Amino acid sequence: TATMPQSVTRSDSTSINSQLKRLIKLLTTSVSPSLPENELKQLKSILQLKNDYVIVSFNLLLEQLQQEHSQIRFAAFNVLDHLFSRSKVFRDLVIANLKQIIQLTTGLESRKTLPEPVIFAKKLRAKSLSCLETWKEKYGMHYPRLRVAYRYIQGRKQGGIGQPAAPDVHQMRREHRERVRKVFIGK
């Protein structure tokens, strides 16, 4: 078995950062219904080298969560969820950025709906709400912000946290077109 190097030089760090970027891109743009195991294994082995790489990976995943495509956000959130349960440093980063992550994955906190495709927007919302509940149950004792966020979302969401209530994007578009038509046509 190969041993992990104890120290990483600057050129190694640059190379590893490039590798992280490539792996995160592959993991979040894969059309596979599950996370590609080989890339996930490579990612986890790199993250064990240094906490700096955990931070870089978190920031790369956050960038992917900001993409205007729900399938990419869904894949990024799956990676985020996977790493959340395996790294305290990663959990700390998620908790520190929890409001933004909730906004990007549920659409409950912003006036802007989740991007298309609609089927992945619904999957993303359901997955993120489900994970939030699981995270609260498993880690809520150590992360009070997680418990507060869970209660807040539970109060904001009709029907409880377990049932996704994605806004009807098509209905919203029809209403918007109707408002625009009324403004321009005057009817």
Backbone as a chain_set.jsonl record, in Angstrom:
{"seq": "TATMPQSVTRSDSTSINSQLKRLIKLLTTSVSPSLPENELKQLKSILQLKNDYVIVSFNLLLEQLQQEHSQIRFAAFNVLDHLFSRSKVFRDLVIANLKQIIQLTTGLESRKTLPEPVIFAKKLRAKSLSCLETWKEKYGMHYPRLRVAYRYIQGRKQGGIGQPAAPDVHQMRREHRERVRKVFIGK", "coords": {"N": [[0.828, -1.192, 0.0], [0.412, 2.241, -0.731], [1.804, 5.083, 0.886], [0.566, 8.124, 2.285], [1.875, 11.314, 1.529], [3.454, 13.365, 3.986], [3.965, 16.092, 3.9], [3.14, 18.654, 1.592], [4.269, 20.116, -1.321], [4.369, 23.447, -2.817], [4.068, 23.339, -5.641], [3.003, 20.799, -5.867], [0.641, 21.268, -4.525], [-0.673, 23.073, -6.254], [-1.037, 21.418, -8.442], [-2.67, 19.478, -7.288], [-4.891, 21.034, -6.609], [-5.812, 21.595, -9.192], [-6.479, 19.018, -9.925], [-8.54, 18.545, -8.096], [-10.427, 20.393, -9.007], [-10.987, 19.299, -11.523], [-12.045, 16.792, -10.769], [-14.321, 17.525, -9.225], [-15.786, 18.806, -11.182], [-16.246, 16.651, -12.953], [-17.744, 14.979, -11.247], [-20.001, 16.513, -10.807], [-21.139, 16.985, -13.242], [-21.752, 14.646, -14.385], [-23.916, 12.356, -16.02], [-24.809, 10.15, -14.859], [-27.01, 8.321, -12.707], [-26.101, 7.846, -10.142], [-23.369, 8.753, -7.958], [-20.211, 8.856, -9.549], [-18.142, 6.275, -8.706], [-15.286, 5.878, -8.861], [-14.182, 8.459, -9.258], [-15.161, 9.698, -6.985], [-13.858, 8.269, -4.989], [-11.206, 8.989, -5.563], [-11.383, 11.73, -4.983], [-11.961, 11.695, -2.214], [-9.587, 10.539, -1.245], [-7.728, 12.54, -1.8], [-8.712, 14.594, -0.181], [-8.061, 13.692, 2.303], [-5.429, 14.351, 2.603], [-4.894, 17.082, 3.305], [-6.464, 19.689, 5.169], [-6.788, 22.037, 3.779], [-7.428, 21.243, 1.223], [-9.94, 20.268, 1.57], [-11.311, 22.619, 2.027], [-10.928, 23.917, -0.453], [-12.32, 22.117, -2.099], [-14.903, 22.361, -1.033], [-15.47, 25.034, -1.738], [-15.428, 24.811, -4.533], [-17.595, 23.089, -4.908], [-19.621, 24.74, -3.947], [-19.577, 26.693, -5.922], [-20.588, 25.147, -8.039], [-23.12, 24.659, -7.065], [-24.232, 27.082, -7.532], [-24.735, 27.214, -10.183], [-26.845, 27.75, -13.008], [-28.547, 25.502, -13.429], [-30.43, 22.851, -12.594], [-29.798, 20.122, -12.562], [-27.026, 20.012, -12.358], [-26.738, 21.317, -9.91], [-28.073, 19.446, -8.315], [-26.394, 17.166, -8.524], [-24.078, 18.286, -7.409], [-24.989, 18.789, -4.828], [-25.39, 16.174, -3.969], [-22.741, 15.244, -3.798], [-21.833, 17.026, -1.857], [-23.455, 16.243, 0.322], [-22.469, 13.66, 0.689], [-19.818, 14.168, 1.497], [-20.293, 15.667, 3.754], [-20.991, 13.93, 5.821], [-18.591, 12.747, 6.32], [-16.507, 14.403, 7.06], [-15.422, 16.603, 9.502], [-14.397, 19.168, 9.173], [-15.485, 19.811, 6.694], [-18.213, 19.71, 7.369], [-18.3, 21.867, 9.152], [-17.831, 23.97, 7.353], [-20.097, 23.772, 5.712], [-22.114, 24.338, 7.581], [-21.404, 26.945, 8.271], [-22.085, 28.2, 5.933], [-24.724, 27.69, 5.587], [-27.194, 29.052, 5.177], [-26.95, 30.113, 2.563], [-26.633, 27.715, 1.123], [-29.074, 26.47, 1.601], [-30.759, 28.297, 0.308], [-29.908, 27.946, -2.342], [-30.6, 25.332, -2.86], [-33.205, 24.741, -2.157], [-34.926, 26.8, -2.813], [-36.653, 28.024, -1.129], [-35.927, 30.211, 0.333], [-35.517, 32.333, -1.31], [-36.61, 34.735, -3.757], [-36.368, 33.895, -6.232], [-36.958, 31.13, -8.279], [-35.902, 27.661, -8.356], [-33.573, 26.679, -10.887], [-34.21, 25.296, -14.21], [-33.622, 21.887, -15.334], [-37.02, 21.134, -14.514], [-37.694, 18.674, -13.323], [-35.324, 17.946, -12.04], [-35.082, 20.096, -10.349], [-37.152, 19.62, -8.56], [-36.257, 17.182, -7.493], [-33.875, 18.039, -6.337], [-34.771, 19.866, -4.378], [-36.291, 18.121, -2.741], [-34.297, 16.297, -1.942], [-32.482, 17.99, -0.586], [-34.06, 18.968, 1.519], [-34.656, 16.597, 2.819], [-32.074, 15.76, 3.532], [-31.355, 17.846, 5.237], [-33.038, 17.353, 7.385], [-32.075, 14.813, 8.168], [-29.401, 15.485, 8.772], [-29.875, 17.231, 10.898], [-30.928, 15.486, 12.819], [-28.754, 13.756, 13.197], [-26.478, 15.385, 13.658], [-27.33, 17.654, 14.95], [-27.102, 18.161, 17.688], [-24.522, 19.051, 18.0], [-24.416, 21.205, 16.348], [-26.004, 23.949, 16.659], [-27.009, 25.879, 14.851], [-27.901, 24.36, 12.764], [-30.14, 23.07, 13.822], [-31.763, 25.32, 14.262], [-32.077, 26.275, 11.629], [-33.453, 24.132, 10.518], [-35.876, 24.175, 11.997], [-36.806, 26.688, 11.196], [-37.179, 26.37, 8.412], [-39.047, 24.352, 8.484], [-41.197, 25.731, 9.542], [-41.607, 27.571, 7.484], [-42.408, 26.093, 5.356], [-45.157, 24.582, 3.903], [-47.03, 21.74, 4.917], [-45.034, 20.346, 6.193], [-41.575, 19.288, 6.554], [-40.781, 17.027, 5.151], [-42.172, 16.687, 2.774], [-41.778, 17.629, -0.425], [-42.541, 20.748, -1.882], [-42.496, 21.928, -4.597], [-42.501, 24.921, -6.475], [-44.814, 25.561, -9.11], [-43.366, 25.892, -11.963], [-44.134, 26.235, -14.613], [-46.72, 27.29, -14.333], [-46.095, 29.682, -13.065], [-44.69, 30.937, -15.103], [-46.71, 31.198, -17.027], [-48.426, 32.972, -15.689], [-46.727, 35.18, -15.518], [-46.344, 35.791, -18.256], [-48.955, 36.467, -18.855], [-49.301, 38.774, -17.267], [-47.416, 40.454, -18.503], [-48.514, 40.589, -21.075], [-50.882, 41.925, -20.477], [-49.89, 44.399, -19.703], [-48.625, 45.358, -22.035], [-50.597, 45.13, -24.033], [-52.791, 46.086, -22.836], [-55.036, 44.855, -21.852]], "CA": [[0.0, 0.0, 0.0], [1.131, 3.512, -0.814], [1.58, 5.963, 2.027], [0.269, 9.505, 1.951], [2.965, 12.209, 1.92], [3.139, 14.193, 5.15], [3.952, 17.498, 3.508], [2.839, 18.849, 0.184], [4.931, 21.33, -1.794], [3.514, 24.407, -3.498], [3.737, 22.845, -6.983], [2.081, 19.685, -5.646], [-0.635, 21.856, -4.141], [-1.292, 23.599, -7.465], [-1.453, 20.254, -9.223], [-3.798, 18.846, -6.597], [-6.041, 21.926, -6.787], [-6.307, 21.334, -10.548], [-7.115, 17.705, -9.865], [-9.81, 18.719, -7.381], [-11.346, 21.079, -9.908], [-11.384, 18.327, -12.541], [-12.896, 15.771, -10.141], [-15.611, 18.13, -8.868], [-16.488, 19.028, -12.452], [-16.715, 15.342, -13.414], [-18.777, 14.485, -10.334], [-21.224, 17.323, -10.841], [-21.701, 17.049, -14.589], [-22.019, 13.279, -14.823], [-25.335, 12.072, -16.232], [-25.095, 8.924, -14.124], [-27.938, 8.562, -11.596], [-25.381, 7.798, -8.87], [-22.058, 9.397, -8.032], [-19.169, 7.983, -10.094], [-17.358, 5.763, -7.571], [-13.853, 6.06, -9.01], [-13.872, 9.877, -9.021], [-15.459, 9.982, -5.572], [-12.765, 7.662, -4.222], [-10.045, 9.87, -5.764], [-11.637, 12.966, -4.246], [-11.812, 11.437, -0.778], [-8.179, 10.303, -0.911], [-7.056, 13.847, -1.797], [-9.175, 15.379, 0.969], [-7.39, 13.191, 3.51], [-4.075, 14.883, 2.663], [-4.827, 18.383, 3.977], [-7.748, 20.395, 5.32], [-6.869, 23.058, 2.732], [-8.097, 20.644, 0.067], [-11.359, 20.196, 1.934], [-11.825, 23.978, 1.812], [-10.973, 24.131, -1.907], [-13.422, 21.295, -2.624], [-16.16, 22.978, -0.616], [-15.693, 26.22, -2.571], [-15.758, 24.344, -5.884], [-18.975, 22.585, -4.866], [-20.491, 25.901, -3.804], [-19.677, 27.271, -7.274], [-21.47, 24.295, -8.828], [-24.471, 24.873, -6.547], [-24.706, 28.367, -8.041], [-25.0, 27.094, -11.616], [-28.257, 27.894, -13.382], [-28.982, 24.211, -13.971], [-30.752, 22.043, -11.414], [-29.135, 18.815, -12.573], [-25.682, 20.245, -11.814], [-26.92, 21.581, -8.479], [-28.449, 18.181, -7.683], [-25.183, 16.353, -8.418], [-23.192, 18.95, -6.445], [-25.52, 18.569, -3.485], [-25.122, 14.774, -3.616], [-21.344, 15.188, -3.363], [-21.802, 17.767, -0.602], [-24.042, 15.379, 1.344], [-21.541, 12.552, 0.901], [-18.668, 14.662, 2.25], [-20.786, 16.201, 5.025], [-20.978, 12.882, 6.839], [-17.263, 12.166, 6.44], [-15.463, 15.355, 7.433], [-15.855, 17.666, 10.404], [-14.041, 20.446, 8.543], [-16.491, 20.041, 5.668], [-19.465, 20.046, 8.072], [-18.176, 23.24, 9.657], [-17.986, 24.868, 6.209], [-21.506, 23.735, 5.314], [-22.892, 25.044, 8.606], [-21.082, 28.378, 8.148], [-22.706, 28.692, 4.697], [-25.99, 26.966, 5.513], [-28.258, 29.878, 4.594], [-26.75, 30.151, 1.115], [-26.879, 26.374, 0.59], [-30.53, 26.278, 1.626], [-31.319, 29.122, -0.773], [-29.552, 27.383, -3.647], [-31.089, 23.961, -3.051], [-34.64, 24.584, -1.871], [-35.71, 27.883, -3.386], [-37.585, 28.528, -0.117], [-35.431, 31.443, 0.926], [-35.302, 33.412, -2.283], [-37.75, 35.008, -4.637], [-36.052, 33.242, -7.49], [-37.184, 29.69, -8.209], [-34.78, 26.839, -8.777], [-33.492, 26.64, -12.356], [-34.628, 24.072, -14.898], [-34.879, 21.206, -15.62], [-37.96, 21.097, -13.395], [-37.63, 17.382, -12.638], [-34.176, 17.977, -11.134], [-35.376, 21.097, -9.317], [-37.958, 18.926, -7.559], [-35.376, 16.207, -6.828], [-32.93, 18.81, -5.525], [-35.482, 20.367, -3.204], [-36.63, 16.98, -1.882], [-33.054, 15.758, -1.381], [-31.906, 18.928, 0.378], [-34.912, 18.993, 2.715], [-34.455, 15.314, 3.489], [-30.739, 15.784, 4.145], [-31.387, 18.775, 6.361], [-33.668, 16.636, 8.494], [-31.121, 13.776, 8.601], [-28.275, 16.168, 9.407], [-30.322, 17.745, 12.197], [-31.042, 14.364, 13.74], [-27.453, 13.152, 13.469], [-25.457, 16.351, 14.087], [-27.954, 18.837, 15.528], [-26.618, 18.394, 19.047], [-23.24, 19.755, 17.905], [-24.564, 22.373, 15.48], [-27.28, 24.614, 16.934], [-27.499, 26.562, 13.644], [-28.601, 23.347, 11.979], [-31.47, 22.909, 14.435], [-32.51, 26.553, 14.014], [-32.428, 26.285, 10.2], [-34.48, 23.101, 10.32], [-37.153, 24.696, 12.526], [-37.216, 27.808, 10.355], [-37.71, 25.828, 7.15], [-40.265, 23.61, 8.81], [-42.24, 26.737, 9.692], [-41.834, 28.245, 6.201], [-42.874, 25.154, 4.349], [-46.447, 23.968, 4.202], [-47.049, 20.291, 4.822], [-43.897, 19.725, 6.866], [-40.316, 19.321, 5.827], [-40.555, 15.826, 4.371], [-42.909, 16.664, 1.515], [-41.365, 18.761, -1.238], [-43.621, 21.511, -2.506], [-41.845, 22.749, -5.607], [-43.431, 25.813, -7.152], [-45.12, 25.178, -10.475], [-42.629, 26.832, -12.802], [-44.938, 26.511, -15.795], [-47.799, 28.186, -13.916], [-45.493, 30.988, -12.816], [-44.392, 31.54, -16.411], [-47.985, 31.601, -17.643], [-48.877, 34.178, -15.0], [-45.836, 36.267, -15.913], [-46.701, 36.158, -19.639], [-50.27, 37.133, -18.802], [-49.073, 40.128, -16.752], [-46.725, 41.203, -19.547], [-49.493, 40.825, -22.132], [-51.813, 42.965, -20.018], [-49.179, 45.686, -19.69], [-48.361, 45.821, -23.395], [-51.808, 45.194, -24.827], [-53.744, 46.883, -22.066], [-56.273, 44.091, -21.616]], "C": [[0.866, 1.246, 0.0], [0.817, 4.351, 0.413], [1.341, 7.372, 1.532], [1.447, 10.381, 2.378], [2.531, 13.116, 3.067], [3.1, 15.674, 4.795], [3.756, 17.577, 1.997], [3.478, 20.166, -0.246], [3.936, 22.214, -2.535], [3.118, 23.912, -4.892], [2.802, 21.645, -6.894], [0.692, 20.216, -5.341], [-1.378, 22.406, -5.356], [-1.821, 22.461, -8.322], [-2.675, 19.578, -8.594], [-5.045, 19.717, -6.707], [-6.658, 21.745, -8.171], [-7.036, 20.0, -10.608], [-8.477, 17.789, -9.176], [-10.849, 19.363, -8.286], [-11.879, 20.114, -10.967], [-12.351, 17.294, -11.955], [-14.279, 16.32, -9.795], [-16.435, 18.357, -10.131], [-17.055, 17.707, -12.982], [-17.874, 14.826, -12.553], [-20.091, 15.242, -10.476], [-21.828, 17.465, -12.234], [-21.97, 15.669, -15.166], [-23.522, 13.072, -14.985], [-25.747, 10.775, -15.53], [-26.038, 9.21, -12.962], [-27.273, 8.485, -10.215], [-24.01, 8.441, -9.062], [-21.033, 8.413, -8.599], [-18.186, 7.568, -8.997], [-15.861, 6.053, -7.681], [-13.441, 7.501, -8.708], [-14.116, 10.256, -7.564], [-14.344, 9.438, -4.674], [-11.499, 8.517, -4.342], [-10.193, 11.154, -4.96], [-11.403, 12.757, -2.751], [-10.353, 11.207, -0.391], [-7.391, 11.613, -0.904], [-7.444, 14.641, -0.552], [-8.531, 14.916, 2.271], [-5.984, 13.763, 3.675], [-3.972, 16.141, 3.519], [-6.207, 19.001, 4.077], [-7.912, 21.496, 4.282], [-7.616, 22.521, 1.517], [-9.588, 20.465, 0.323], [-12.009, 21.558, 1.659], [-11.951, 24.275, 0.316], [-12.154, 23.361, -2.506], [-14.774, 21.889, -2.257], [-16.474, 24.18, -1.511], [-16.047, 25.851, -4.008], [-17.191, 23.812, -5.942], [-19.97, 23.735, -4.73], [-20.656, 26.614, -5.149], [-20.646, 26.466, -8.13], [-22.921, 24.44, -8.346], [-25.066, 26.181, -7.058], [-24.999, 28.335, -9.541], [-26.497, 27.192, -11.883], [-28.767, 26.637, -14.081], [-29.196, 23.27, -12.789], [-30.088, 20.675, -11.405], [-27.713, 18.93, -12.02], [-25.776, 20.508, -10.315], [-27.237, 20.292, -7.723], [-27.22, 17.297, -7.484], [-24.212, 16.959, -7.395], [-23.679, 18.725, -5.021], [-25.31, 17.122, -3.045], [-23.687, 14.596, -3.129], [-21.213, 15.873, -1.999], [-22.341, 16.905, 0.546], [-23.093, 14.233, 1.698], [-20.368, 12.993, 1.786], [-19.064, 15.198, 3.625], [-20.666, 15.158, 6.135], [-19.578, 12.331, 7.104], [-16.179, 13.117, 6.942], [-16.021, 16.461, 8.323], [-15.547, 19.041, 9.807], [-15.079, 20.796, 7.478], [-17.827, 20.412, 6.302], [-19.428, 21.48, 8.578], [-18.371, 24.264, 8.535], [-19.447, 24.923, 5.748], [-22.342, 24.544, 6.301], [-22.648, 26.55, 8.517], [-21.77, 29.004, 6.935], [-24.1, 28.112, 4.496], [-27.099, 27.781, 4.853], [-28.154, 29.897, 3.073], [-27.055, 28.788, 0.48], [-28.378, 26.085, 0.555], [-31.193, 27.071, 0.507], [-31.096, 28.472, -2.135], [-30.172, 26.015, -3.91], [-32.579, 23.777, -2.799], [-35.492, 25.639, -2.572], [-36.671, 28.491, -2.381], [-37.19, 29.901, 0.403], [-35.291, 32.591, -0.053], [-36.554, 33.603, -3.125], [-37.573, 34.31, -5.975], [-36.262, 31.737, -7.327], [-35.918, 28.947, -8.625], [-34.764, 26.766, -10.305], [-33.996, 25.309, -12.924], [-33.43, 23.127, -15.0], [-35.719, 20.997, -14.361], [-37.86, 19.788, -12.62], [-36.452, 17.347, -11.658], [-34.349, 19.037, -10.05], [-36.178, 20.441, -8.191], [-37.123, 17.919, -6.787], [-34.413, 16.912, -5.881], [-33.587, 19.294, -4.248], [-35.776, 19.23, -2.228], [-35.384, 16.439, -1.192], [-32.498, 16.695, -0.309], [-32.74, 18.999, 1.654], [-34.755, 17.71, 3.515], [-33.104, 15.279, 4.202], [-30.706, 16.712, 5.352], [-31.99, 18.101, 7.591], [-32.717, 15.569, 9.055], [-29.944, 14.405, 9.335], [-28.66, 16.672, 10.791], [-30.38, 16.62, 13.223], [-29.68, 13.82, 14.151], [-26.457, 14.127, 14.103], [-26.021, 17.573, 14.804], [-27.471, 19.175, 16.922], [-25.336, 19.234, 19.026], [-23.328, 21.05, 17.101], [-25.921, 23.025, 15.702], [-27.86, 25.337, 15.715], [-28.281, 25.615, 12.747], [-30.016, 23.134, 12.513], [-32.343, 24.127, 14.158], [-32.967, 26.605, 12.551], [-33.541, 25.284, 9.911], [-35.847, 23.603, 10.793], [-37.691, 25.824, 11.661], [-37.843, 27.293, 9.059], [-38.991, 25.059, 7.397], [-41.438, 24.579, 8.955], [-42.598, 27.432, 8.388], [-42.544, 27.36, 5.19], [-44.197, 24.534, 4.763], [-46.319, 22.461, 4.07], [-45.86, 19.607, 5.463], [-42.683, 19.653, 5.963], [-40.122, 18.127, 4.905], [-41.233, 15.8, 3.025], [-42.526, 17.87, 0.675], [-42.553, 19.436, -1.905], [-43.02, 22.482, -3.509], [-42.867, 23.667, -6.267], [-43.633, 25.342, -8.589], [-44.515, 26.226, -11.403], [-43.448, 27.212, -14.029], [-46.08, 27.483, -15.477], [-47.261, 29.593, -13.688], [-45.175, 31.698, -14.131], [-45.664, 32.016, -17.099], [-48.492, 32.891, -17.01], [-48.028, 35.392, -15.4], [-46.161, 36.738, -17.335], [-48.02, 36.912, -19.679], [-50.118, 38.571, -18.298], [-48.402, 41.007, -17.81], [-47.698, 41.544, -20.674], [-50.448, 41.945, -21.733], [-51.164, 44.339, -20.046], [-49.026, 46.222, -21.104], [-49.623, 45.964, -24.235], [-52.872, 46.031, -24.116], [-55.048, 46.168, -21.804], [-56.175, 43.321, -20.351]], "O": [[1.912, 1.298, 0.646], [-0.305, 4.33, 0.918], [1.851, 7.768, 0.484], [1.968, 10.209, 3.479], [1.39, 13.575, 3.114], [2.287, 16.424, 5.336], [4.154, 16.688, 1.244], [3.262, 21.203, 0.381], [2.818, 21.8, -2.84], [1.959, 24.048, -5.286], [1.915, 21.48, -7.732], [-0.309, 19.691, -5.829], [-2.589, 22.223, -5.471], [-2.925, 22.539, -8.861], [-3.596, 19.162, -9.297], [-6.146, 19.194, -6.881], [-7.881, 21.741, -8.313], [-8.075, 19.871, -11.256], [-9.446, 17.177, -9.624], [-12.003, 18.937, -8.328], [-13.072, 20.109, -11.27], [-13.36, 16.963, -12.578], [-15.29, 15.663, -10.04], [-17.644, 18.123, -10.141], [-18.208, 17.651, -13.408], [-18.859, 14.303, -13.073], [-21.166, 14.673, -10.287], [-22.92, 18.014, -12.38], [-22.374, 15.548, -16.323], [-24.309, 13.56, -14.174], [-26.904, 10.362, -15.606], [-25.891, 10.232, -12.292], [-27.814, 8.996, -9.235], [-23.556, 8.644, -10.189], [-20.99, 7.258, -8.176], [-17.485, 8.407, -8.431], [-15.234, 6.434, -6.693], [-12.469, 7.736, -7.99], [-13.366, 11.04, -6.983], [-13.944, 10.091, -3.71], [-10.803, 8.745, -3.353], [-9.24, 11.611, -4.33], [-10.725, 13.555, -2.105], [-9.927, 11.636, 0.681], [-6.483, 11.782, -0.09], [-6.596, 15.288, 0.062], [-8.468, 15.678, 3.236], [-5.403, 13.676, 4.757], [-3.078, 16.259, 4.356], [-7.028, 18.852, 3.171], [-9.036, 21.857, 3.934], [-8.35, 23.258, 0.858], [-10.396, 20.508, -0.605], [-13.115, 21.632, 1.124], [-12.961, 24.819, -0.129], [-12.897, 23.899, -3.327], [-15.688, 21.914, -3.082], [-17.6, 24.331, -1.986], [-16.879, 26.512, -4.631], [-17.911, 24.057, -6.91], [-21.043, 23.704, -5.334], [-21.747, 27.082, -5.476], [-21.443, 27.044, -8.869], [-23.849, 24.349, -9.151], [-26.283, 26.364, -7.016], [-25.462, 29.328, -10.103], [-27.311, 26.761, -11.067], [-29.339, 26.697, -15.169], [-28.252, 22.936, -12.072], [-29.838, 20.123, -10.333], [-27.252, 18.047, -11.296], [-24.98, 19.98, -9.539], [-26.73, 20.072, -6.623], [-27.023, 16.741, -6.403], [-23.6, 16.234, -6.61], [-22.878, 18.497, -4.114], [-25.074, 16.868, -1.863], [-23.443, 13.88, -2.158], [-20.556, 15.352, -1.098], [-21.739, 16.851, 1.619], [-22.938, 13.883, 2.868], [-19.977, 12.278, 2.709], [-18.257, 15.183, 4.554], [-20.28, 15.481, 7.259], [-19.397, 11.53, 8.021], [-15.058, 12.689, 7.219], [-16.963, 17.161, 7.952], [-16.349, 19.967, 9.926], [-15.502, 21.948, 7.374], [-18.503, 21.326, 5.83], [-20.404, 22.219, 8.448], [-19.002, 25.301, 8.741], [-19.964, 25.995, 5.433], [-23.184, 25.345, 5.895], [-23.579, 27.34, 8.671], [-22.011, 30.211, 6.916], [-24.597, 28.049, 3.372], [-27.863, 27.245, 4.05], [-29.153, 29.718, 2.376], [-27.668, 28.724, -0.585], [-28.885, 25.52, -0.414], [-32.091, 26.565, -0.166], [-31.994, 28.453, -2.977], [-30.261, 25.585, -5.061], [-33.151, 22.759, -3.189], [-36.655, 25.389, -2.888], [-37.436, 29.388, -2.735], [-38.04, 30.664, 0.863], [-34.976, 33.712, 0.348], [-37.43, 32.739, -3.186], [-38.521, 34.161, -6.745], [-35.8, 31.141, -6.354], [-34.988, 29.536, -9.175], [-35.817, 26.79, -10.941], [-34.179, 24.334, -12.195], [-32.303, 23.563, -14.762], [-35.19, 20.719, -13.285], [-37.934, 19.791, -11.391], [-36.567, 16.782, -10.57], [-33.818, 18.888, -8.949], [-35.914, 20.679, -7.013], [-37.255, 17.805, -5.568], [-34.164, 16.446, -4.769], [-33.027, 19.15, -3.161], [-35.537, 19.362, -1.027], [-35.408, 16.154, 0.005], [-32.089, 16.24, 0.759], [-32.188, 19.083, 2.751], [-34.724, 17.736, 4.746], [-33.007, 14.821, 5.341], [-30.094, 16.392, 6.371], [-31.496, 18.271, 8.705], [-32.573, 15.44, 10.271], [-29.533, 13.923, 10.391], [-27.884, 16.562, 11.74], [-29.934, 16.782, 14.359], [-29.472, 13.466, 15.312], [-25.683, 13.744, 14.98], [-25.259, 18.443, 15.225], [-27.434, 20.345, 17.302], [-25.098, 20.033, 19.932], [-22.43, 21.889, 17.162], [-26.887, 22.695, 15.014], [-29.08, 25.4, 15.563], [-29.212, 26.026, 12.055], [-30.97, 23.031, 11.742], [-33.528, 23.988, 13.855], [-34.118, 26.942, 12.272], [-34.461, 25.569, 9.144], [-36.845, 23.474, 10.084], [-38.896, 25.907, 11.421], [-38.919, 27.741, 8.666], [-39.919, 25.117, 6.59], [-42.552, 24.271, 8.531], [-43.743, 27.838, 8.192], [-43.203, 27.852, 4.274], [-44.322, 24.016, 5.873], [-45.588, 21.964, 3.213], [-45.686, 18.4, 5.297], [-42.76, 19.923, 4.764], [-39.352, 18.221, 3.95], [-40.898, 14.956, 2.194], [-42.89, 19.0, 1.001], [-43.452, 18.774, -2.424], [-43.03, 23.696, -3.305], [-43.977, 23.238, -6.581], [-42.721, 24.789, -9.203], [-45.079, 27.302, -11.6], [-43.458, 28.373, -14.439], [-46.368, 28.387, -16.26], [-47.893, 30.578, -14.07], [-45.368, 32.908, -14.256], [-45.697, 33.1, -17.681], [-48.937, 33.798, -17.713], [-48.551, 36.489, -15.596], [-46.243, 37.94, -17.589], [-48.184, 37.869, -20.437], [-50.738, 39.485, -18.841], [-48.776, 42.166, -17.989], [-47.7, 42.671, -21.17], [-50.784, 42.806, -22.546], [-51.814, 45.33, -20.376], [-49.267, 47.404, -21.351], [-49.694, 46.857, -25.079], [-53.747, 46.612, -24.758], [-56.067, 46.813, -21.557], [-57.115, 42.618, -19.982]]}, "num_chains": 1, "name": "protein.A"}
